[in-house]
Amino acid sequence: MIGAGNNRMNIYTVRQATQGLADYICMQGGRERGVAIAFDSRNMSPEFAKEEKS
């Protein structure tokens, strides 16, 4: 569900989840390999994929 709050999908929860995944990838030695970011047809998917850390 999209909406405000930490139990819903929004730009803030996407940022937190993305940072957690990035930290894990770095701890596993994946910094040199990189990642791909994509989106699909779900609501807000393009906006979430294009979000930059501010």
mmCIF file of N, CA, C and O in Angstrom, residues 5-50:
data_model
loop_
_atom_site.group_PDB
_atom_site.id
_atom_site.type_symbol
_atom_site.label_atom_id
_atom_site.label_comp_id
_atom_site.label_asym_id
_atom_site.label_seq_id
_atom_site.Cartn_x
_atom_site.Cartn_y
_atom_site.Cartn_z
ATOM 1 N N GLY A 5 3.880 7.026 6.282
ATOM 2 C CA GLY A 5 4.150 6.139 7.403
ATOM 3 C C GLY A 5 5.209 5.107 7.073
ATOM 4 O O GLY A 5 5.470 4.811 5.907
ATOM 5 N N ASN A 6 5.802 4.550 8.131
ATOM 6 C CA ASN A 6 6.888 3.600 7.909
ATOM 7 C C ASN A 6 6.398 2.183 7.620
ATOM 8 O O ASN A 6 7.201 1.292 7.405
ATOM 9 N N ASN A 7 5.107 1.968 7.604
ATOM 10 C CA ASN A 7 4.568 0.654 7.257
ATOM 11 C C ASN A 7 3.911 0.660 5.876
ATOM 12 O O ASN A 7 3.135 -0.227 5.543
ATOM 13 N N ARG A 8 4.223 1.654 5.078
ATOM 14 C CA ARG A 8 3.671 1.770 3.729
ATOM 15 C C ARG A 8 4.793 2.117 2.749
ATOM 16 O O ARG A 8 5.851 2.581 3.140
ATOM 17 N N MET A 9 4.536 1.889 1.488
ATOM 18 C CA MET A 9 5.520 2.246 0.461
ATOM 19 C C MET A 9 5.451 3.753 0.213
ATOM 20 O O MET A 9 4.388 4.291 -0.088
ATOM 21 N N ASN A 10 6.572 4.394 0.378
ATOM 22 C CA ASN A 10 6.714 5.808 0.048
ATOM 23 C C ASN A 10 8.197 6.056 -0.187
ATOM 24 O O ASN A 10 9.020 5.162 -0.009
ATOM 25 N N ILE A 11 8.531 7.240 -0.572
ATOM 26 C CA ILE A 11 9.905 7.528 -0.953
ATOM 27 C C ILE A 11 10.869 7.301 0.216
ATOM 28 O O ILE A 11 12.007 6.884 0.032
ATOM 29 N N TYR A 12 10.408 7.524 1.433
ATOM 30 C CA TYR A 12 11.275 7.374 2.600
ATOM 31 C C TYR A 12 11.556 5.903 2.908
ATOM 32 O O TYR A 12 12.690 5.541 3.218
ATOM 33 N N THR A 13 10.541 5.044 2.825
ATOM 34 C CA THR A 13 10.778 3.620 3.083
ATOM 35 C C THR A 13 11.589 3.001 1.956
ATOM 36 O O THR A 13 12.414 2.120 2.200
ATOM 37 N N VAL A 14 11.391 3.480 0.733
ATOM 38 C CA VAL A 14 12.202 2.982 -0.391
ATOM 39 C C VAL A 14 13.657 3.378 -0.185
ATOM 40 O O VAL A 14 14.565 2.569 -0.405
ATOM 41 N N ARG A 15 13.899 4.594 0.254
ATOM 42 C CA ARG A 15 15.279 5.026 0.526
ATOM 43 C C ARG A 15 15.926 4.165 1.603
ATOM 44 O O ARG A 15 17.086 3.758 1.469
ATOM 45 N N GLN A 16 15.194 3.889 2.686
ATOM 46 C CA GLN A 16 15.752 3.085 3.776
ATOM 47 C C GLN A 16 16.067 1.667 3.306
ATOM 48 O O GLN A 16 17.130 1.125 3.619
ATOM 49 N N ALA A 17 15.153 1.065 2.580
ATOM 50 C CA ALA A 17 15.365 -0.299 2.090
ATOM 51 C C ALA A 17 16.538 -0.342 1.113
ATOM 52 O O ALA A 17 17.365 -1.263 1.151
ATOM 53 N N THR A 18 16.626 0.657 0.251
ATOM 54 C CA THR A 18 17.712 0.715 -0.723
ATOM 55 C C THR A 18 19.058 0.879 -0.029
ATOM 56 O O THR A 18 20.043 0.227 -0.397
ATOM 57 N N GLN A 19 19.113 1.734 0.994
ATOM 58 C CA GLN A 19 20.365 1.926 1.719
ATOM 59 C C GLN A 19 20.777 0.646 2.425
ATOM 60 O O GLN A 19 21.955 0.275 2.437
ATOM 61 N N GLY A 20 19.818 -0.055 3.011
ATOM 62 C CA GLY A 20 20.118 -1.322 3.665
ATOM 63 C C GLY A 20 20.664 -2.348 2.697
ATOM 64 O O GLY A 20 21.638 -3.057 3.001
ATOM 65 N N LEU A 21 20.067 -2.450 1.527
ATOM 66 C CA LEU A 21 20.549 -3.381 0.510
ATOM 67 C C LEU A 21 21.943 -2.990 0.026
ATOM 68 O O LEU A 21 22.821 -3.839 -0.127
ATOM 69 N N ALA A 22 22.158 -1.683 -0.184
ATOM 70 C CA ALA A 22 23.478 -1.221 -0.627
ATOM 71 C C ALA A 22 24.544 -1.537 0.417
ATOM 72 O O ALA A 22 25.643 -1.993 0.075
ATOM 73 N N ASP A 23 24.222 -1.324 1.691
ATOM 74 C CA ASP A 23 25.178 -1.643 2.757
ATOM 75 C C ASP A 23 25.511 -3.131 2.755
ATOM 76 O O ASP A 23 26.672 -3.521 2.899
ATOM 77 N N TYR A 24 24.502 -3.966 2.584
ATOM 78 C CA TYR A 24 24.718 -5.414 2.568
ATOM 79 C C TYR A 24 25.590 -5.819 1.371
ATOM 80 O O TYR A 24 26.516 -6.606 1.528
ATOM 81 N N ILE A 25 25.300 -5.277 0.208
ATOM 82 C CA ILE A 25 26.083 -5.600 -0.989
ATOM 83 C C ILE A 25 27.545 -5.211 -0.770
ATOM 84 O O ILE A 25 28.458 -5.972 -1.104
ATOM 85 N N CYS A 26 27.778 -4.048 -0.177
ATOM 86 C CA CYS A 26 29.151 -3.612 0.081
ATOM 87 C C CYS A 26 29.848 -4.533 1.073
ATOM 88 O O CYS A 26 31.024 -4.860 0.899
ATOM 89 N N MET A 27 29.131 -4.973 2.111
ATOM 90 C CA MET A 27 29.729 -5.876 3.100
ATOM 91 C C MET A 27 30.086 -7.224 2.489
ATOM 92 O O MET A 27 30.999 -7.902 2.957
ATOM 93 N N GLN A 28 29.396 -7.620 1.424
ATOM 94 C CA GLN A 28 29.659 -8.893 0.768
ATOM 95 C C GLN A 28 30.716 -8.771 -0.324
ATOM 96 O O GLN A 28 30.958 -9.713 -1.069
ATOM 97 N N GLY A 29 31.325 -7.600 -0.446
ATOM 98 C CA GLY A 29 32.380 -7.400 -1.429
ATOM 99 C C GLY A 29 31.871 -7.082 -2.824
ATOM 100 O O GLY A 29 32.608 -7.240 -3.799
ATOM 101 N N GLY A 30 30.661 -6.627 -2.937
ATOM 102 C CA GLY A 30 30.081 -6.373 -4.249
ATOM 103 C C GLY A 30 30.230 -4.954 -4.760
ATOM 104 O O GLY A 30 29.690 -4.607 -5.798
ATOM 105 N N ARG A 31 30.967 -4.123 -4.048
ATOM 106 C CA ARG A 31 31.100 -2.719 -4.453
ATOM 107 C C ARG A 31 31.627 -2.578 -5.886
ATOM 108 O O ARG A 31 31.172 -1.737 -6.649
ATOM 109 N N GLU A 32 32.562 -3.422 -6.266
ATOM 110 C CA GLU A 32 33.180 -3.321 -7.592
ATOM 111 C C GLU A 32 32.255 -3.807 -8.709
ATOM 112 O O GLU A 32 32.463 -3.473 -9.870
ATOM 113 N N ARG A 33 31.282 -4.615 -8.361
ATOM 114 C CA ARG A 33 30.418 -5.199 -9.389
ATOM 115 C C ARG A 33 29.283 -4.280 -9.805
ATOM 116 O O ARG A 33 28.822 -4.317 -10.922
ATOM 117 N N GLY A 34 28.764 -3.470 -8.905
ATOM 118 C CA GLY A 34 27.674 -2.559 -9.212
ATOM 119 C C GLY A 34 26.316 -3.242 -9.177
ATOM 120 O O GLY A 34 26.200 -4.430 -8.895
ATOM 121 N N VAL A 35 25.272 -2.469 -9.461
ATOM 122 C CA VAL A 35 23.899 -2.970 -9.459
ATOM 123 C C VAL A 35 23.132 -2.352 -10.625
ATOM 124 O O VAL A 35 23.552 -1.352 -11.198
ATOM 125 N N ALA A 36 22.008 -2.948 -10.943
ATOM 126 C CA ALA A 36 21.097 -2.387 -11.945
ATOM 127 C C ALA A 36 19.809 -1.986 -11.237
ATOM 128 O O ALA A 36 19.308 -2.709 -10.381
ATOM 129 N N ILE A 37 19.297 -0.831 -11.576
ATOM 130 C CA ILE A 37 18.043 -0.352 -11.004
ATOM 131 C C ILE A 37 17.029 -0.260 -12.136
ATOM 132 O O ILE A 37 17.292 0.360 -13.167
ATOM 133 N N ALA A 38 15.883 -0.880 -11.935
ATOM 134 C CA ALA A 38 14.858 -0.908 -12.970
ATOM 135 C C ALA A 38 13.497 -0.621 -12.351
ATOM 136 O O ALA A 38 13.368 -0.459 -11.149
ATOM 137 N N PHE A 39 12.486 -0.537 -13.189
ATOM 138 C CA PHE A 39 11.123 -0.371 -12.696
ATOM 139 C C PHE A 39 10.178 -1.165 -13.569
ATOM 140 O O PHE A 39 10.536 -1.640 -14.635
ATOM 141 N N ASP A 40 8.958 -1.324 -13.075
ATOM 142 C CA ASP A 40 7.952 -2.085 -13.795
ATOM 143 C C ASP A 40 6.645 -1.287 -13.821
ATOM 144 O O ASP A 40 6.662 -0.073 -13.639
ATOM 145 N N SER A 41 5.523 -1.945 -14.005
ATOM 146 C CA SER A 41 4.250 -1.246 -14.187
ATOM 147 C C SER A 41 3.507 -0.955 -12.887
ATOM 148 O O SER A 41 2.410 -0.404 -12.920
ATOM 149 N N ARG A 42 4.081 -1.301 -11.738
ATOM 150 C CA ARG A 42 3.397 -1.025 -10.473
ATOM 151 C C ARG A 42 3.346 0.467 -10.182
ATOM 152 O O ARG A 42 4.172 1.239 -10.658
ATOM 153 N N ASN A 43 2.361 0.869 -9.377
ATOM 154 C CA ASN A 43 2.202 2.275 -9.003
ATOM 155 C C ASN A 43 3.484 2.818 -8.385
ATOM 156 O O ASN A 43 4.076 2.179 -7.520
ATOM 157 N N MET A 44 3.901 3.982 -8.835
ATOM 158 C CA MET A 44 5.064 4.703 -8.329
ATOM 159 C C MET A 44 6.403 4.028 -8.630
ATOM 160 O O MET A 44 7.444 4.513 -8.202
ATOM 161 N N SER A 45 6.426 2.925 -9.336
ATOM 162 C CA SER A 45 7.672 2.239 -9.623
ATOM 163 C C SER A 45 8.677 3.133 -10.352
ATOM 164 O O SER A 45 9.841 3.185 -9.958
ATOM 165 N N PRO A 46 8.271 3.847 -11.407
ATOM 166 C CA PRO A 46 9.256 4.717 -12.076
ATOM 167 C C PRO A 46 9.800 5.805 -11.149
ATOM 168 O O PRO A 46 10.999 6.083 -11.150
ATOM 169 N N GLU A 47 8.932 6.384 -10.332
ATOM 170 C CA GLU A 47 9.377 7.438 -9.420
ATOM 171 C C GLU A 47 10.339 6.883 -8.371
ATOM 172 O O GLU A 47 11.342 7.519 -8.044
ATOM 173 N N PHE A 48 10.039 5.709 -7.844
ATOM 174 C CA PHE A 48 10.937 5.097 -6.866
ATOM 175 C C PHE A 48 12.278 4.758 -7.496
ATOM 176 O O PHE A 48 13.329 4.940 -6.874
ATOM 177 N N ALA A 49 12.284 4.260 -8.721
ATOM 178 C CA ALA A 49 13.527 3.877 -9.393
ATOM 179 C C ALA A 49 14.404 5.089 -9.685
ATOM 180 O O ALA A 49 15.629 4.998 -9.653
ATOM 181 N N LYS A 50 13.787 6.219 -9.943
ATOM 182 C CA LYS A 50 14.534 7.425 -10.304
ATOM 183 C C LYS A 50 14.927 8.277 -9.113
ATOM 184 O O LYS A 50 15.657 9.264 -9.263
#
